[in-house]
Coordinates of C-alpha atoms in Angstrom, one line a residue:
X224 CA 16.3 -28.3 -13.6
X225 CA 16.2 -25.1 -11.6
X226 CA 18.7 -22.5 -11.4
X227 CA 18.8 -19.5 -8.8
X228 CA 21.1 -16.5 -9.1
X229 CA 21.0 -12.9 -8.8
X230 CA 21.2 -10.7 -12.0
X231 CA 20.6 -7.2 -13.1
X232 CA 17.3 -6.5 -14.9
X233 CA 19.4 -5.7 -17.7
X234 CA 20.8 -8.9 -18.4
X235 CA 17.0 -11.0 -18.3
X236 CA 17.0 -10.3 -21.8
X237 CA 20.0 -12.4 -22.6
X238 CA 18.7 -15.1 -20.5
X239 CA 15.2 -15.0 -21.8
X240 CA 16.3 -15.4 -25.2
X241 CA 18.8 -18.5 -24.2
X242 CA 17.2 -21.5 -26.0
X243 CA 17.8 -23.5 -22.6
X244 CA 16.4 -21.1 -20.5
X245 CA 12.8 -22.4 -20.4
X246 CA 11.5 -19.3 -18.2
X247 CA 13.0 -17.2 -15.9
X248 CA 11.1 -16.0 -12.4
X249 CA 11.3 -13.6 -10.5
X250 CA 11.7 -15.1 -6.4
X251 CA 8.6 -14.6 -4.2
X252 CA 8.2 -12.5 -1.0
X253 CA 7.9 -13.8 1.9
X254 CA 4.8 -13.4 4.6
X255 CA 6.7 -13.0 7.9
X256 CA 4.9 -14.8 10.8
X257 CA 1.8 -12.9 12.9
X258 CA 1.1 -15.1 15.7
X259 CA -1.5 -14.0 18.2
X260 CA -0.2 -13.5 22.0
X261 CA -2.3 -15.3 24.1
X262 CA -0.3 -14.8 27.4
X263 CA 3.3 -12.8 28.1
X264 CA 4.5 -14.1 31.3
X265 CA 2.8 -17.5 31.4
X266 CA 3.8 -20.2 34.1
X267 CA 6.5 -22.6 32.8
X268 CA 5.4 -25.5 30.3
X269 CA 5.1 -29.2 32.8
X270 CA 7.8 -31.1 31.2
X271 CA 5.2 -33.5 30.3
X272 CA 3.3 -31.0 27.9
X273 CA 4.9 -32.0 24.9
X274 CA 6.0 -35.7 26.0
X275 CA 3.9 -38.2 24.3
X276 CA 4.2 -41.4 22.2
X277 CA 6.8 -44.3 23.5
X278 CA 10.6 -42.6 23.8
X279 CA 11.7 -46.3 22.6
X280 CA 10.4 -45.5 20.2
X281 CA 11.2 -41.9 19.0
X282 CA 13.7 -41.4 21.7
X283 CA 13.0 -37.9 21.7
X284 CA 14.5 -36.4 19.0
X285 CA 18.6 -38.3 19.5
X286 CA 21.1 -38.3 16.4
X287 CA 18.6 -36.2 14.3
X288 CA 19.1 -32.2 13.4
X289 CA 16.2 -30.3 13.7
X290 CA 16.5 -27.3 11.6
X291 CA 14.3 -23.7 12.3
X292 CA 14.1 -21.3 9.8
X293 CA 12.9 -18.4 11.1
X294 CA 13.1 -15.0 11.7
X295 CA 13.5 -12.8 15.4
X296 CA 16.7 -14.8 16.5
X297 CA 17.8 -17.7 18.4
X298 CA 18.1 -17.0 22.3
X299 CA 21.3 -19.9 22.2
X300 CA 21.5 -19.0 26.0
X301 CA 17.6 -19.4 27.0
X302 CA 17.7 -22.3 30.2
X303 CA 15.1 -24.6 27.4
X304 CA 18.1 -25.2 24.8
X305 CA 21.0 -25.7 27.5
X306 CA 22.2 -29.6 28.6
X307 CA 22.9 -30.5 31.5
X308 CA 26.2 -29.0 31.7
X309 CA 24.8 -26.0 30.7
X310 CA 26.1 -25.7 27.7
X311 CA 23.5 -25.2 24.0
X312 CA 22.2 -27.4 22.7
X313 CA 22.4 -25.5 19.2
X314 CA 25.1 -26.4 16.7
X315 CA 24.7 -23.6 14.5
X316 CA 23.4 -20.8 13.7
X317 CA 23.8 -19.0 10.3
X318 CA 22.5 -15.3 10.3
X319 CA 21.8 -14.4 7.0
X320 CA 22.0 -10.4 7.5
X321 CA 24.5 -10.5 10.3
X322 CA 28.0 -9.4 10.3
X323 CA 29.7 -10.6 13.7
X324 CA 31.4 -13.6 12.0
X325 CA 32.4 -14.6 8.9
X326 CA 30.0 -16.2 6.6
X327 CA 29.7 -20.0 6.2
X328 CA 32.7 -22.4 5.3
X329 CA 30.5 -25.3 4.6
X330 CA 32.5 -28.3 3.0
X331 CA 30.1 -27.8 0.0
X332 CA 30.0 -27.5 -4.0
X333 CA 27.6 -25.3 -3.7
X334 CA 29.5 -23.3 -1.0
X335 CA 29.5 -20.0 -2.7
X336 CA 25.7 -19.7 -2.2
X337 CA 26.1 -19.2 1.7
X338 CA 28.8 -16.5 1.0
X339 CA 27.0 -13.9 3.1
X340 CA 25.9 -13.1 6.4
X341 CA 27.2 -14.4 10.0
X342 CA 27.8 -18.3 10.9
X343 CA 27.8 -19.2 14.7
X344 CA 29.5 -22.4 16.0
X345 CA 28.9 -24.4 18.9
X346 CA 31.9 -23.7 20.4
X347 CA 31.5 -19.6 20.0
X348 CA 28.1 -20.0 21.8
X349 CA 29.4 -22.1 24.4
X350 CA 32.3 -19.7 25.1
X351 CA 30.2 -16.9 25.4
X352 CA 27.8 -18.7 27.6
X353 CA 30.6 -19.1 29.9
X354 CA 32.3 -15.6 29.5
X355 CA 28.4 -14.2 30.4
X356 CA 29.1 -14.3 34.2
X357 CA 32.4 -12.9 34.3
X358 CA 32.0 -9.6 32.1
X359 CA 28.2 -9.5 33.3
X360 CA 27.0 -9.3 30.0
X361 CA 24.2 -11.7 28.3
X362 CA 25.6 -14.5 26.0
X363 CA 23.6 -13.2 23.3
X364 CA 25.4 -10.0 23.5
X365 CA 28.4 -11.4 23.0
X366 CA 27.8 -13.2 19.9
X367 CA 24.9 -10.8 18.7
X368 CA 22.6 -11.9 16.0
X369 CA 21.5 -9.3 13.3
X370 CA 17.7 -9.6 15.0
X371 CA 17.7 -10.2 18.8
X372 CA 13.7 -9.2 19.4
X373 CA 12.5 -10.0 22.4
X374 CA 9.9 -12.7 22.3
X375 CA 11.2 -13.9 19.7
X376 CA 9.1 -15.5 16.9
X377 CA 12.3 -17.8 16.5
X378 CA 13.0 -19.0 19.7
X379 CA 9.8 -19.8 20.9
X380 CA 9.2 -22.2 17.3
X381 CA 12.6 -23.9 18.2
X382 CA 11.4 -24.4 21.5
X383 CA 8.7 -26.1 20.6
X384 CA 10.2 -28.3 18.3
X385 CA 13.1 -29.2 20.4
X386 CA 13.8 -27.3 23.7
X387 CA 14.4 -29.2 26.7
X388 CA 10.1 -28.9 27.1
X389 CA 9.7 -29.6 23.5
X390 CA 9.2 -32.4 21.7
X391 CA 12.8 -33.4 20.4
X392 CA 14.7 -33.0 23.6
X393 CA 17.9 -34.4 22.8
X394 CA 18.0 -33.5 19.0
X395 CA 21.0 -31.3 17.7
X396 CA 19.4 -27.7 16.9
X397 CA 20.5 -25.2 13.8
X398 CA 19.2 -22.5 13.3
X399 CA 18.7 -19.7 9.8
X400 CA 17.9 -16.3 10.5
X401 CA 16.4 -15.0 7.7
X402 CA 17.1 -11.4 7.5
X403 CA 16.8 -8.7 4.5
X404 CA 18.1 -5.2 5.2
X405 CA 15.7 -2.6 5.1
X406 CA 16.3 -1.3 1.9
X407 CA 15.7 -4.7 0.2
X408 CA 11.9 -4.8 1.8
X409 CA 11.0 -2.9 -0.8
X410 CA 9.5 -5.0 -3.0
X411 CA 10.1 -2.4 -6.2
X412 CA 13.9 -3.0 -5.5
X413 CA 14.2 -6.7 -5.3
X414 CA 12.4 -10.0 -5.3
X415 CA 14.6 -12.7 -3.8
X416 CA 13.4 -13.6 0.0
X417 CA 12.5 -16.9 -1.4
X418 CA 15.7 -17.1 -2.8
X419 CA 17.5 -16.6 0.3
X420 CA 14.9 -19.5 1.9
X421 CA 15.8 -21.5 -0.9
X422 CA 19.4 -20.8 0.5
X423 CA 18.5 -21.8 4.2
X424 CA 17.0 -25.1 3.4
X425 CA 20.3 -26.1 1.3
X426 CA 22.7 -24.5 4.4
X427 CA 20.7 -27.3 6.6
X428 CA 20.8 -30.0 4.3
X429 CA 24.8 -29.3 4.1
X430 CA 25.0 -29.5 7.5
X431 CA 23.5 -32.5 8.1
X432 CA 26.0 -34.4 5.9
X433 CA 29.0 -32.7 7.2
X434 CA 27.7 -33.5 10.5
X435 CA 27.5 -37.1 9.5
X436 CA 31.0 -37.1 8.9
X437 CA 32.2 -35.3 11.8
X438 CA 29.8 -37.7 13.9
X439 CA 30.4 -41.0 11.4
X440 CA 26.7 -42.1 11.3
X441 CA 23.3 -41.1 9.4
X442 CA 21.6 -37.7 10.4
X443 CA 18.2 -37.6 9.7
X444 CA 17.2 -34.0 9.1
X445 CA 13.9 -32.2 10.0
X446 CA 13.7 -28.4 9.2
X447 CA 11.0 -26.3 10.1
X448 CA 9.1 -23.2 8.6
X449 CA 6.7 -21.2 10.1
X450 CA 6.9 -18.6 7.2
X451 CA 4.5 -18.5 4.2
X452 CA 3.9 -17.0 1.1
X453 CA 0.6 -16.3 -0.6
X454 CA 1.7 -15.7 -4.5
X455 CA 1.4 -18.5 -7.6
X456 CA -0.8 -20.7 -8.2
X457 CA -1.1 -22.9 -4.8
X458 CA -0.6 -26.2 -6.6
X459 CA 2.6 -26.9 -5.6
X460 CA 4.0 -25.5 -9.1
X461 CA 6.0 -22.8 -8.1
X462 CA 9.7 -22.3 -8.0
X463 CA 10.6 -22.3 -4.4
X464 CA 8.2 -25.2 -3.4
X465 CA 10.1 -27.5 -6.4
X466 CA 13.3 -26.1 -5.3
X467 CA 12.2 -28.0 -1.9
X468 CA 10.0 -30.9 -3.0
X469 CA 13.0 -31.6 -5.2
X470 CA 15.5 -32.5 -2.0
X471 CA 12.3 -34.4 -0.4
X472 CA 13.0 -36.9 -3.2
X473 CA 16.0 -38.4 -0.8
X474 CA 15.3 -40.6 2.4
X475 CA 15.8 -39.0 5.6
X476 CA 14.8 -35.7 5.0
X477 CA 11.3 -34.1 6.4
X478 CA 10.2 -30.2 5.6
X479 CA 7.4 -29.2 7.9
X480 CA 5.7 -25.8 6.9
X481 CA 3.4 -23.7 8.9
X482 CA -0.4 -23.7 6.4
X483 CA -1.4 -19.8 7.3
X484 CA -3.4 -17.6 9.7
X485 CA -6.0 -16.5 7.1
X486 CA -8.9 -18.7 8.1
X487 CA -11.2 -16.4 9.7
X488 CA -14.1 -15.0 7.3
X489 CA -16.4 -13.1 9.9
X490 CA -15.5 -11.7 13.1
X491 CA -16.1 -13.9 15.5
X492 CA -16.9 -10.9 18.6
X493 CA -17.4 -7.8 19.2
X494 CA -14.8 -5.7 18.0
X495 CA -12.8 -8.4 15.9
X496 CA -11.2 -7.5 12.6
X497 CA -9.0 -10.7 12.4
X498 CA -11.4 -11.8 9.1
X499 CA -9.6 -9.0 7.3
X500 CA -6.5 -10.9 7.4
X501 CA -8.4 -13.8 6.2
X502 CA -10.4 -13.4 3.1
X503 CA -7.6 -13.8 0.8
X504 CA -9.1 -16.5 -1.6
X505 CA -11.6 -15.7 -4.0
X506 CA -13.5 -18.6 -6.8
X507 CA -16.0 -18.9 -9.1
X508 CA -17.1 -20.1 -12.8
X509 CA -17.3 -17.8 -16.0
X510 CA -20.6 -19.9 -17.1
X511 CA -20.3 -19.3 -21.3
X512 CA -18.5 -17.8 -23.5
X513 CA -19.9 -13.9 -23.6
X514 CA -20.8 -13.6 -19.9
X515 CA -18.7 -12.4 -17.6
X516 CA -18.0 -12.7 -13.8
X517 CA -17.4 -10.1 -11.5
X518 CA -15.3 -9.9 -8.4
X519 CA -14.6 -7.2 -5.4
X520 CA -11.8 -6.4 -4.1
X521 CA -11.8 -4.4 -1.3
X522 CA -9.0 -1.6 -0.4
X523 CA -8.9 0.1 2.5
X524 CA -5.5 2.0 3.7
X525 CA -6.1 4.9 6.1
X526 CA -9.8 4.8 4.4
X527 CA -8.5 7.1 2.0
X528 CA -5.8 5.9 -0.1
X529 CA -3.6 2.8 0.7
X530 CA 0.3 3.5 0.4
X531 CA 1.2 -0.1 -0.3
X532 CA 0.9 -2.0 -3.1
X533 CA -2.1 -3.9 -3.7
X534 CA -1.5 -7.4 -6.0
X535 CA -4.2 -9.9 -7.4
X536 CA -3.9 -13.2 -8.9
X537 CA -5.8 -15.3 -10.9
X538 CA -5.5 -18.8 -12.2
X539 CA -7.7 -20.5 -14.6
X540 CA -7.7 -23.2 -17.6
X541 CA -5.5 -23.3 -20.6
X542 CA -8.4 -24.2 -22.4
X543 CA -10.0 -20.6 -21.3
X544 CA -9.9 -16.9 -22.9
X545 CA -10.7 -14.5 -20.7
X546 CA -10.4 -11.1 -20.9
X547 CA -10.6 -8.9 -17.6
X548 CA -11.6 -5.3 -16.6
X549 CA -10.8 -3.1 -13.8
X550 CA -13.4 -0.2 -12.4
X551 CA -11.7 1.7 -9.6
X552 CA -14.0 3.1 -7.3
X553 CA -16.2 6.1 -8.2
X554 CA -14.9 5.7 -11.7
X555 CA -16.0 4.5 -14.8
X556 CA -14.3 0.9 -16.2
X557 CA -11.1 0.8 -17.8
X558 CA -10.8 -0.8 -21.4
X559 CA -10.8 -4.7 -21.5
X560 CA -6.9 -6.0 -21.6
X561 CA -7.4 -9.1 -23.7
X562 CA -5.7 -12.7 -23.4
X563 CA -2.0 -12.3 -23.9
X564 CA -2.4 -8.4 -23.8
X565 CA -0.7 -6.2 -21.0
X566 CA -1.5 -2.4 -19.7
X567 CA 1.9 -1.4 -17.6
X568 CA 1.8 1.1 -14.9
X569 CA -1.2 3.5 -16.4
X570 CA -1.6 6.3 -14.1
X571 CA -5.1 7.5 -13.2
X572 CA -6.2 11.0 -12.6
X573 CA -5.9 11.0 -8.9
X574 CA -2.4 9.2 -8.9
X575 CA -2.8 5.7 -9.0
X576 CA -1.2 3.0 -11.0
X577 CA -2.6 0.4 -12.4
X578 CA -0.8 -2.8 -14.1
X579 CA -2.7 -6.0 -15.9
X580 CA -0.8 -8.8 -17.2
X581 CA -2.9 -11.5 -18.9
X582 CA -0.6 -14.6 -19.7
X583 CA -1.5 -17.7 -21.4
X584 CA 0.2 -21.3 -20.7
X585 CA 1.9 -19.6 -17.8
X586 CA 5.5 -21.9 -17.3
X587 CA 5.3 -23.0 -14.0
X588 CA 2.1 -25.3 -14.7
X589 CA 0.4 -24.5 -18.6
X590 CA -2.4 -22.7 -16.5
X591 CA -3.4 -19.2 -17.5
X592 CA -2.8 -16.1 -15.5
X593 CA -4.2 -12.7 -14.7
X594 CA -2.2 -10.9 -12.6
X595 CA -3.5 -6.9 -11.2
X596 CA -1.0 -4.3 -9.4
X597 CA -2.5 -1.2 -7.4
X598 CA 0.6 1.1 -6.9
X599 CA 0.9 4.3 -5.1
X600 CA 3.1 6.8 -6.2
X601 CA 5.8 7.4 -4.7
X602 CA 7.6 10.9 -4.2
X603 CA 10.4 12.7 -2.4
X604 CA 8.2 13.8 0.4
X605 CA 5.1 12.1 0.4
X606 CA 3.4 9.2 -1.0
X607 CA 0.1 9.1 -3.7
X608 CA -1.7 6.1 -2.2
X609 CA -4.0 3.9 -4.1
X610 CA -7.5 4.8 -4.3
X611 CA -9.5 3.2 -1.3
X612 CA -12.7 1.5 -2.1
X613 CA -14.0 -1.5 -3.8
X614 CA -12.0 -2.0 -7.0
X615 CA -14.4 -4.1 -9.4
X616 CA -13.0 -6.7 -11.6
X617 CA -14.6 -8.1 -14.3
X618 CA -13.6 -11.6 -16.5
X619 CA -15.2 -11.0 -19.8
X620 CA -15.7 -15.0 -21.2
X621 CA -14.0 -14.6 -24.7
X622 CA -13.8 -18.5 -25.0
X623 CA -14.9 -20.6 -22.6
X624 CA -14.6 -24.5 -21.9
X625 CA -14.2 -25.1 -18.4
X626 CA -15.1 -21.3 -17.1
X627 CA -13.9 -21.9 -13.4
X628 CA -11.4 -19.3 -11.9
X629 CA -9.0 -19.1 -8.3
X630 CA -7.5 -15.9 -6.9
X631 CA -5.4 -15.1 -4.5
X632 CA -4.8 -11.4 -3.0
X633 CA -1.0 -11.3 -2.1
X634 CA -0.7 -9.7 2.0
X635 CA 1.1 -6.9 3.3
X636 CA 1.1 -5.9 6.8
X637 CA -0.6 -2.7 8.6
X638 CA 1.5 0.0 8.9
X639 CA 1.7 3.9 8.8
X640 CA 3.8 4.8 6.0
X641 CA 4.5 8.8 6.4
X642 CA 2.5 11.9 5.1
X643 CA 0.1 12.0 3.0
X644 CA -1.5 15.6 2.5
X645 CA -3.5 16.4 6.3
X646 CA -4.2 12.7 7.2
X647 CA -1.2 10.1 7.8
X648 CA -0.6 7.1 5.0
X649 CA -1.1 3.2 6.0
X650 CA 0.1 0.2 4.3
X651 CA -2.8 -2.0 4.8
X652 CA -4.1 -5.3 3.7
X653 CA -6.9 -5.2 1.1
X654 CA -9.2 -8.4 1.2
X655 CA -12.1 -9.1 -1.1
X656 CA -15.6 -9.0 -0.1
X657 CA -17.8 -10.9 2.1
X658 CA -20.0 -11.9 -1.4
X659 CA -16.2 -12.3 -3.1
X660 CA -14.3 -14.1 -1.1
X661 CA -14.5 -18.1 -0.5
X662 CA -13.6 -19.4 2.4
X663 CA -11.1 -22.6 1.1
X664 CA -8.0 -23.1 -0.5
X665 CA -5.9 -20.8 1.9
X666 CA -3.2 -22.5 2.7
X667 CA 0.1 -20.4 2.2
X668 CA 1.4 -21.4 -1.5
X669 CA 3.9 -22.3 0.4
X670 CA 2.2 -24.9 2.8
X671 CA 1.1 -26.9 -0.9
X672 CA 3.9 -28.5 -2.1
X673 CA 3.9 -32.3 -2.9
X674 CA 6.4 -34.0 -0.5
X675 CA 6.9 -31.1 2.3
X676 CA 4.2 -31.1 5.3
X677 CA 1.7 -28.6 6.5
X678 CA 0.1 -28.3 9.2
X679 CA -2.7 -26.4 10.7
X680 CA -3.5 -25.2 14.1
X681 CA -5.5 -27.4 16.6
X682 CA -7.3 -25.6 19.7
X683 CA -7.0 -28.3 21.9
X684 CA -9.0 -26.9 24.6
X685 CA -12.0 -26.9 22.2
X686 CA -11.4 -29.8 20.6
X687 CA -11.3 -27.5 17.1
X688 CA -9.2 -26.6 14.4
X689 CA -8.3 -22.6 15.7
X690 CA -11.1 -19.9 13.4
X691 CA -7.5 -18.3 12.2
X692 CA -6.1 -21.4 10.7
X693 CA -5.9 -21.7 6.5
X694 CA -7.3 -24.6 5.0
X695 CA -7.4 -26.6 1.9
X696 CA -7.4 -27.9 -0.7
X697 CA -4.7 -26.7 -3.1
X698 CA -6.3 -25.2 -6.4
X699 CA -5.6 -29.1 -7.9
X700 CA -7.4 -30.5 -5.3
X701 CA -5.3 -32.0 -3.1
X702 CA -5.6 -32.4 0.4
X703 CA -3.9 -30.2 2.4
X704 CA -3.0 -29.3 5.0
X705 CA -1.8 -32.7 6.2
X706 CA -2.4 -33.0 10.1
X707 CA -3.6 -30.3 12.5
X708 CA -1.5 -30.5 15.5
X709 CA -1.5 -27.9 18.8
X710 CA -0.9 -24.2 17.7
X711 CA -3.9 -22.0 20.5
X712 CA -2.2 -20.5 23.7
X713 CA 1.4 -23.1 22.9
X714 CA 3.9 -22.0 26.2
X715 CA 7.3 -22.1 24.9
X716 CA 10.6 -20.3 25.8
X717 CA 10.4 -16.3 25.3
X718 CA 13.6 -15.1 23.7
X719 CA 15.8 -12.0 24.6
X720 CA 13.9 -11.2 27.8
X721 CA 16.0 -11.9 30.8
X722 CA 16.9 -15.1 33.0
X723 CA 13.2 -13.7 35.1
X724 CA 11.0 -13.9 32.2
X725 CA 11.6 -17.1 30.4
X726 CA 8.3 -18.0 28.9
X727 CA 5.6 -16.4 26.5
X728 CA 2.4 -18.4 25.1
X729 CA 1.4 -17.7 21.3
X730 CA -0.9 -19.2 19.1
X731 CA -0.8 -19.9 15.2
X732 CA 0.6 -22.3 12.7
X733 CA 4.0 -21.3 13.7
X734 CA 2.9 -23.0 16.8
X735 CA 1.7 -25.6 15.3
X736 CA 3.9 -26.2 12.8
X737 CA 7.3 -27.1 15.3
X738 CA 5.0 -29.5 17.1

């Protein structure tokens, strides 16, 4: 019962007022992976690393497709992913924002979905594996991939999974490369990476059935995501986790998803700032009806203004009527939005906008939702940051029942943005306070599906989950993540970098996650 297309803003009306639309959503950004690196020029991993288990048994991986979603590219050509005839082990390879073939020609009803971006065959990276030599070129130059980073976040997940060191050694490989131009990371022009994940998870499930025709026997299918993304309620209830849960539903068919890096709430040595990324979650209880709860929510930017976009969430009962204030810093509090009310973009005196929706029997799950927008303002030659400081936000208990509240702070990534006046603008990730923030239930939304699998990081060597590695539960209470498995100082095959420096060692639930 899901439906994903592309429309302009100008035509939601239409479909909003469609008596069987039941709600229309906008798609969800994505959190792009920030492993740590532990070691760049690491010896190689002993073939036995990743060996485990009976191969009777599991027989490493043979007759099933492991699929990587993932972003960086696919290093076809790396010595890990070649047989021995040297020649890939990848099947395919479908770049989403490349343009050096044509797009894919899947045997599919629902073809016209993968009508964009560059598909790679076996045979193309074959031939260019064997053309390298002769026009002393790389094979990766000659069937170049829209991102071709070196280290590459992608390669070293699919190496993991199921390089010749990995743990699926004789599995076929595909490979997505999710990849949004430039312009469309700008999350005031448009809102679909999920969408286009929703797209990569379908390309692989395609795949596997044409492949069982082309190879006339069942291929079990096991796609992996080391991406995340921190919007929605983390109960499993939003769109792109029931667009996946939805094809779990069939036999043979496995989605493993990395559960986050935002673990940490304190450093944990001199110098460490890694808890920033971490306090993401905030809960608590509005006790009666006529009290109120307050929460802090910390912006930082170049400790000035922030020139990104700062976005809060909060879930609570339908049984609930809250209604919620915002004090910026050094400022007096801004009037009360009540339940079902809205203010849109108000600018304050010093430049900064401020949104509040607050939405009863939200779609998705009947739950009700605040949600808060910092803006900056952006001009031709500069940008307006928001105000840094501790913004203050206040849940006035208009009716309560239950009283008990979740919230999520979505992440951007540091960054300098431009000019702003004499000091330089950041993007940076606000967090909420030490007194705020609660260290559980911070598994990507993402990682809290029903059916898919998420996974946390294990640091073998200390015989500990990893201080960076989200936990659980999801804001129903179930239990996730799943398993822990290794993701602390994981050797696996460094992309891009040249047939002398072959291997890199990362940690993270993209580690962990492939395993």
């Amino acid at each position: 019962n899901l439906l994903r297309t592309r429309v302009p803003v100008s035509r939601l009306p239409k479909y909003a007022a469609d008596r069987n639309v039941a709600f229309v959503e906008i798609g969800e950004p994505l959190t792009f992976p920030r492993p740590v690196l532990a070691d760049a020029a690491p010896a190689a991993p002993a073939v036995s690393d990743r060996r485990f288990g009976s191969a009777a048994l599991h027989q490493e991986g043979e007759g099933v497709l492991i699929g990587i979603i993932d972003v960086g590219g696919f290093d076809f050509a790396h010595p890990d992913f070649l047989d021995a005839s040297g020649q890939t082990r990848w099947e395919r390879i479908w770049d989403q924002g490349g343009n050096a073939r044509p797009a894919p020609q899947l045997k599919s009803p629902t073809r016209q979905q993968f009508a964009y971006g560059a598909e790679f065959h076996r045979d193309h990276l074959n031939a260019a594996i064997k053309a390298a030599p002769r026009v002393g070129a790389a094979a990766t130059d000659l069937e170049p991939q829209s991102q071709m980073e070196v280290g590459s976040h992608g390669t070293h997940v699919a190496s993991i999974a199921a390089g010749n060191r990995g743990v699926c050694r004789k599995a076929m490989i595909a490979g997505v490369l999710l990849s949004l131009p430039t312009g469309d990371q700008d999350r005031r022009v448009s809102f679909y990476d999920s969408t286009q994940l929703a797209d990569a998870v379908d390309y692989l499930v395609e795949l596997s059935k044409e492949l069982e025709v082309k190879l006339g026997h069942t291929v079990p299918l096991s796609i992996n995501i080391s991406l995340g993304t921190n919007g929605h309620a983390h109960d499993g209830s939003s769109p792109i986790v029931r667009w996946i849960d939805a094809l779990l539903t069939k036999s043979g068919r496995c989605v493993v998803v990395a559960a986050g890096n935002a673990g940490q709430q304190r450093a944990v040595s001199r110098g460490d700032v890694g808890w920033v990324m971490g306090r993401i979650h905030t809960s608590g209880q509005v006790p009666a009806s006529d009290l109120d709860a307050d929460i802090e929510w910390v912006v930082v930017g170049n400790g000035i203004r922030d020139a990104s976009e700062n976005e809060l969430n909060l879930w609570f009962s339908p049984q609930d009527r809250f209604a919620v204030s915002v004090r910026p810093p050094r400022m007096d509090w801004l009037e009360p939005v009540e339940p079902r009310g809205y203010v849109e973009n108000r600018q304050l005196p010093d430049g900064t906008f401020v949104s509040v929706y607050n939405e009863l029997y939200h779609p998705a799950n009947g739950a009700n939702c605040v949600s808060i927008f910092l803006s900056p303002q952006f001009r031709k030659d500069s940008v307006v940051g928001v105000r840094a400081g501790t913004w203050m936000v206040r849940l006035h208990g208009r009716h309560v029942r239950d009283g008990r509240y979740h919230g999520w702070i979505e992440r951007d990534d540091p960054q300098p943005m431009g000019p702003a006046g004499d000091a330089p603008a950041w993007a940076f990730p606000s967090f909420f306070s030490e007194r705020s923030f609660m260290d559980n239930t911070t598994a990507s939304s993402l990682a809290c599906g029903q059916y898919l699998i998420s996974v946390a990081n294990l640091d073998v060597a200390n015989n500990r989950i990893n201080v960076t590695s989200s936990q659980g539960p999801t804001r129903d209470g179930r239990c996730k993540p799943d398993i822990a498995a290794p993701g602390t100082n994981v050797v696996a095959a460094k992309g891009f970098a040249g047939r002398d420096d072959l291997w890199v060692a990362m940690s993270g639930t993209s580690m962990a996650s492939p395993f």
